C-alpha atoms as a printed R data frame, in Angstrom:
    type eleno elety resid chain resno      x       y       z
1   ATOM     1    CA   MET     A     1 80.080 134.450  88.911
2   ATOM     2    CA   VAL     A     2 78.484 133.490  92.241
3   ATOM     3    CA   THR     A     3 76.390 135.641  94.568
4   ATOM     4    CA   VAL     A     4 74.591 134.934  97.822
5   ATOM     5    CA   GLY     A     5 71.265 136.323  98.990
6   ATOM     6    CA   ILE     A     6 70.138 136.300 102.598
7   ATOM     7    CA   ASP     A     7 66.640 137.088 103.874
8   ATOM     8    CA   LEU     A     8 67.733 137.507 107.470
9   ATOM     9    CA   ALA     A     9 65.537 136.723 110.475
10  ATOM    10    CA   ALA     A    10 65.942 138.815 113.609
11  ATOM    11    CA   LYS     A    11 66.461 135.784 115.863
12  ATOM    12    CA   GLU     A    12 68.659 132.750 115.258
13  ATOM    13    CA   HIS     A    13 65.832 130.300 116.079
14  ATOM    14    CA   ASN     A    14 63.695 131.755 113.256
15  ATOM    15    CA   PRO     A    15 64.228 130.691 109.618
16  ATOM    16    CA   THR     A    16 66.584 132.737 107.460
17  ATOM    17    CA   GLY     A    17 66.264 132.282 103.700
18  ATOM    18    CA   PHE     A    18 69.554 131.603 101.910
19  ATOM    19    CA   ALA     A    19 70.166 131.510  98.148
20  ATOM    20    CA   ILE     A    20 73.190 130.894  95.960
21  ATOM    21    CA   TRP     A    21 73.057 132.369  92.446
22  ATOM    22    CA   ASN     A    22 75.507 130.928  89.918
23  ATOM    23    CA   ASP     A    23 75.152 132.370  86.416
24  ATOM    24    CA   GLY     A    24 71.362 132.241  86.470
25  ATOM    25    CA   PHE     A    25 70.902 129.029  88.429
26  ATOM    26    CA   ILE     A    26 69.656 129.428  92.001
27  ATOM    27    CA   ARG     A    27 69.650 126.987  94.881
28  ATOM    28    CA   THR     A    28 67.683 128.006  97.984
29  ATOM    29    CA   PHE     A    29 67.581 126.631 101.501
30  ATOM    30    CA   THR     A    30 66.929 127.680 105.083
31  ATOM    31    CA   VAL     A    31 69.523 128.356 107.768
32  ATOM    32    CA   TYR     A    32 69.186 129.520 111.348
33  ATOM    33    CA   SER     A    33 72.346 130.366 113.256
34  ATOM    34    CA   ASP     A    34 74.980 132.963 112.459
35  ATOM    35    CA   LEU     A    35 77.481 130.101 112.219
36  ATOM    36    CA   GLU     A    36 75.330 128.385 109.540
37  ATOM    37    CA   ILE     A    37 75.073 131.657 107.596
38  ATOM    38    CA   ILE     A    38 78.799 132.348 107.752
39  ATOM    39    CA   SER     A    39 79.831 128.790 106.871
40  ATOM    40    CA   SER     A    40 77.321 128.661 103.984
41  ATOM    41    CA   CYS     A    41 78.750 131.928 102.643
42  ATOM    42    CA   LEU     A    42 82.315 130.654 102.945
43  ATOM    43    CA   ARG     A    43 81.452 127.412 101.122
44  ATOM    44    CA   ALA     A    44 79.776 129.324  98.275
45  ATOM    45    CA   TYR     A    45 82.759 131.688  97.855
46  ATOM    46    CA   PRO     A    46 80.562 134.495  96.440
47  ATOM    47    CA   SER     A    47 81.723 137.632  94.679
48  ATOM    48    CA   LEU     A    48 78.995 139.562  96.514
49  ATOM    49    CA   ILE     A    49 76.551 138.935  99.390
50  ATOM    50    CA   ALA     A    50 73.200 140.763  99.523
51  ATOM    51    CA   ILE     A    51 71.294 140.924 102.807
52  ATOM    52    CA   ASP     A    52 67.663 141.957 103.228
53  ATOM    53    CA   ALA     A    53 68.144 143.770 106.540
54  ATOM    54    CA   PRO     A    54 69.389 147.201 107.598
55  ATOM    55    CA   LEU     A    55 73.195 147.211 107.797
56  ATOM    56    CA   THR     A    56 73.368 150.522 109.676
57  ATOM    57    CA   PHE     A    57 71.538 151.695 112.772
58  ATOM    58    CA   ASN     A    58 69.679 154.975 113.038
59  ATOM    59    CA   GLN     A    59 67.081 156.418 115.393
60  ATOM    60    CA   GLY     A    60 64.345 156.778 112.818
61  ATOM    61    CA   TYR     A    61 64.428 156.620 109.050
62  ATOM    62    CA   ARG     A    62 67.718 156.833 107.152
63  ATOM    63    CA   GLU     A    63 67.977 158.786 103.887
64  ATOM    64    CA   ALA     A    64 67.861 155.478 101.980
65  ATOM    65    CA   ASP     A    65 64.636 154.507 103.759
66  ATOM    66    CA   LYS     A    66 63.097 157.893 102.947
67  ATOM    67    CA   ALA     A    67 64.034 157.448  99.278
68  ATOM    68    CA   LEU     A    68 62.219 154.083  99.183
69  ATOM    69    CA   ILE     A    69 59.174 155.639 100.859
70  ATOM    70    CA   ARG     A    70 59.130 158.373  98.188
71  ATOM    71    CA   MET     A    71 59.003 155.557  95.598
72  ATOM    72    CA   GLY     A    72 55.935 154.134  97.335
73  ATOM    73    CA   ILE     A    73 57.828 151.279  98.997
74  ATOM    74    CA   ARG     A    74 56.996 150.813 102.667
75  ATOM    75    CA   VAL     A    75 59.944 150.193 105.012
76  ATOM    76    CA   PHE     A    76 60.585 150.153 108.737
77  ATOM    77    CA   PRO     A    77 63.285 152.340 110.293
78  ATOM    78    CA   PRO     A    78 66.309 150.443 111.717
79  ATOM    79    CA   ASN     A    79 65.394 151.313 115.312
80  ATOM    80    CA   PHE     A    80 61.961 149.651 114.803
81  ATOM    81    CA   VAL     A    81 63.725 146.403 113.802
82  ATOM    82    CA   SER     A    82 66.786 146.897 115.996
83  ATOM    83    CA   GLU     A    83 67.338 143.209 116.795
84  ATOM    84    CA   LEU     A    84 67.424 142.434 113.057
85  ATOM    85    CA   THR     A    85 69.647 145.450 112.383
86  ATOM    86    CA   PHE     A    86 72.221 144.519 115.028
87  ATOM    87    CA   ARG     A    87 72.317 140.903 113.842
88  ATOM    88    CA   ALA     A    88 72.891 142.073 110.260
89  ATOM    89    CA   MET     A    89 75.640 144.448 111.380
90  ATOM    90    CA   ARG     A    90 77.414 141.623 113.271
91  ATOM    91    CA   LEU     A    91 77.247 139.367 110.199
92  ATOM    92    CA   LYS     A    92 78.508 142.120 107.903
93  ATOM    93    CA   ALA     A    93 81.533 142.565 110.166
94  ATOM    94    CA   ARG     A    94 82.391 138.854 109.761
95  ATOM    95    CA   LEU     A    95 81.767 138.558 106.013
96  ATOM    96    CA   ARG     A    96 83.232 140.336 102.991
97  ATOM    97    CA   ASN     A    97 81.572 142.200 100.128
98  ATOM    98    CA   VAL     A    98 78.164 142.686 101.735
99  ATOM    99    CA   ILE     A    99 75.440 145.028 100.470
100 ATOM   100    CA   GLU     A   100 71.995 145.910 101.801
101 ATOM   101    CA   VAL     A   101 69.070 145.219  99.476
102 ATOM   102    CA   PHE     A   102 65.277 145.236  99.679
103 ATOM   103    CA   PRO     A   103 63.352 142.630  97.616
104 ATOM   104    CA   LYS     A   104 60.140 144.704  97.559
105 ATOM   105    CA   ALA     A   105 62.082 147.379  95.643
106 ATOM   106    CA   PHE     A   106 63.072 144.748  93.032
107 ATOM   107    CA   TYR     A   107 59.425 143.841  92.423
108 ATOM   108    CA   LYS     A   108 58.213 147.449  92.349
109 ATOM   109    CA   ILE     A   109 60.987 148.952  90.200
110 ATOM   110    CA   LEU     A   110 61.042 146.139  87.633
111 ATOM   111    CA   ASN     A   111 57.250 145.736  87.766
112 ATOM   112    CA   VAL     A   112 57.426 141.970  88.285
113 ATOM   113    CA   THR     A   113 55.888 139.458  90.670
114 ATOM   114    CA   GLU     A   114 57.224 136.347  92.393
115 ATOM   115    CA   ALA     A   115 55.712 134.298  89.567
116 ATOM   116    CA   ASP     A   116 57.920 136.213  87.105
117 ATOM   117    CA   LEU     A   117 61.165 135.142  88.809
118 ATOM   118    CA   GLU     A   118 61.424 132.018  86.669
119 ATOM   119    CA   LYS     A   119 61.830 134.297  83.626
120 ATOM   120    CA   PHE     A   120 65.168 135.404  85.096
121 ATOM   121    CA   VAL     A   121 66.509 132.323  86.884
122 ATOM   122    CA   VAL     A   122 66.418 128.550  86.915
123 ATOM   123    CA   PHE     A   123 65.591 127.208  90.370
124 ATOM   124    CA   LEU     A   124 67.574 124.049  91.105
125 ATOM   125    CA   ASN     A   125 65.058 123.458  93.878
126 ATOM   126    CA   LYS     A   126 61.728 125.178  94.382
127 ATOM   127    CA   PRO     A   127 61.848 127.731  97.221
128 ATOM   128    CA   GLN     A   128 60.022 126.257 100.209
129 ATOM   129    CA   SER     A   129 59.121 129.567 101.874
130 ATOM   130    CA   LYS     A   130 58.759 133.295 101.320
131 ATOM   131    CA   HIS     A   131 62.139 133.636 103.066
132 ATOM   132    CA   GLU     A   132 63.826 131.443 100.459
133 ATOM   133    CA   THR     A   133 62.106 133.329  97.621
134 ATOM   134    CA   ASP     A   134 63.240 136.683  99.044
135 ATOM   135    CA   ALA     A   135 66.770 135.294  99.435
136 ATOM   136    CA   ALA     A   136 66.712 134.369  95.732
137 ATOM   137    CA   VAL     A   137 65.745 137.966  94.878
138 ATOM   138    CA   CYS     A   138 68.574 139.238  97.082
139 ATOM   139    CA   ALA     A   139 71.061 137.012  95.225
140 ATOM   140    CA   LEU     A   140 69.631 138.228  91.907
141 ATOM   141    CA   ILE     A   141 70.064 141.889  92.950
142 ATOM   142    CA   ALA     A   142 73.678 141.074  93.877
143 ATOM   143    CA   ALA     A   143 74.220 139.589  90.397
144 ATOM   144    CA   MET     A   144 72.683 142.700  88.817
145 ATOM   145    CA   THR     A   145 75.039 144.826  90.923
146 ATOM   146    CA   LEU     A   146 78.074 142.991  89.581
147 ATOM   147    CA   GLU     A   147 76.802 143.713  86.067
148 ATOM   148    CA   GLY     A   148 76.322 147.438  86.794
149 ATOM   149    CA   LYS     A   149 72.513 147.257  86.610
150 ATOM   150    CA   THR     A   150 71.761 148.729  90.040
151 ATOM   151    CA   GLU     A   151 72.096 152.003  91.876
152 ATOM   152    CA   ALA     A   152 72.732 152.956  95.472
153 ATOM   153    CA   ILE     A   153 70.283 155.178  97.303
154 ATOM   154    CA   GLY     A   154 70.959 156.918 100.590
155 ATOM   155    CA   ARG     A   155 73.946 158.577 102.204
156 ATOM   156    CA   LYS     A   156 77.469 157.206 102.220
157 ATOM   157    CA   GLY     A   157 77.682 154.380 104.718
158 ATOM   158    CA   GLU     A   158 73.929 153.651 104.744
159 ATOM   159    CA   LYS     A   159 73.138 152.762 101.165
160 ATOM   160    CA   ILE     A   160 70.489 150.368  99.896
161 ATOM   161    CA   ILE     A   161 71.170 148.832  96.493
162 ATOM   162    CA   ILE     A   162 68.180 148.742  94.134
163 ATOM   163    CA   PRO     A   163 67.757 147.778  90.459
164 ATOM   164    CA   ARG     A   164 67.935 150.613  87.974
165 ATOM   165    CA   LYS     A   165 64.591 151.099  86.238
166 ATOM   166    CA   GLY     A   166 64.489 149.411  82.842
167 ATOM   167    CA   GLU     A   167 67.388 147.037  83.558
168 ATOM   168    CA   LYS     A   168 67.006 143.290  83.267
169 ATOM   169    CA   PRO     A   169 68.694 140.643  85.395
170 ATOM   170    CA   PRO     A   170 71.757 138.927  83.885
171 ATOM   171    CA   PRO     A   171 71.039 136.175  81.335
172 ATOM   172    CA   ILE     A   172 71.179 132.526  82.330
173 ATOM   173    CA   LYS     A   173 74.397 130.781  81.313
174 ATOM   174    CA   ASP     A   174 74.606 127.189  80.047
175 ATOM   175    CA   GLU     A   175 76.584 125.783  82.949
176 ATOM   176    CA   ILE     A   176 75.289 124.440  86.232
177 ATOM   177    CA   PHE     A   177 76.996 124.214  89.630
C-alpha cells in the first residue's frame, strides 16, 4: 500500500513538502511546481493522496474548521489563505483520490510530537524541513485512512480527515521500496 502526503505551499516558487509512505517506510523531498507535484504523484501510484491545504473555498470558517477549533486546534479559514486554497483545488481536480488533512490535528489527537514519528515510520531519508515532516504526517494520515483509523469532520464536500482518538498508525512491514 502506497500513500502520498503533500504539505502544499501557496506559491509555486515556495517549497512544498512531499512524502511517499510505503508500508511504514517514508521517503521525503521538496517540490515546487504543480507539474512536479503531479508527476511525483503519478510516479508513486498511490492509493490515496493527503494534502495539508483547504480543498474547498468558503468565505469564513467551514464546519470542519469550526470542529477543529472546538478541539483546541487553531486553523485559518479558506478565504484567509485563498491562494493556497485555489492551488489545492486545482491540484485536486488533476489528481485522483485526494483528501484534506491537517497535521496539527494528528499531533493533538494522538498526543504525539514530531520526535515520536519514528515510533510509527522508518524514514528512508531524514526530513530536511518542517514542510517535509508535515508531508510525512499527511502520508501517515492517508495510510491510517486506508486502514479505517480516521474520521471525517465537517459537511459533505468540505471534510477534513483526522485520526480517530486512540487509534495507532499502521504497523511497519518488512519490505522496502
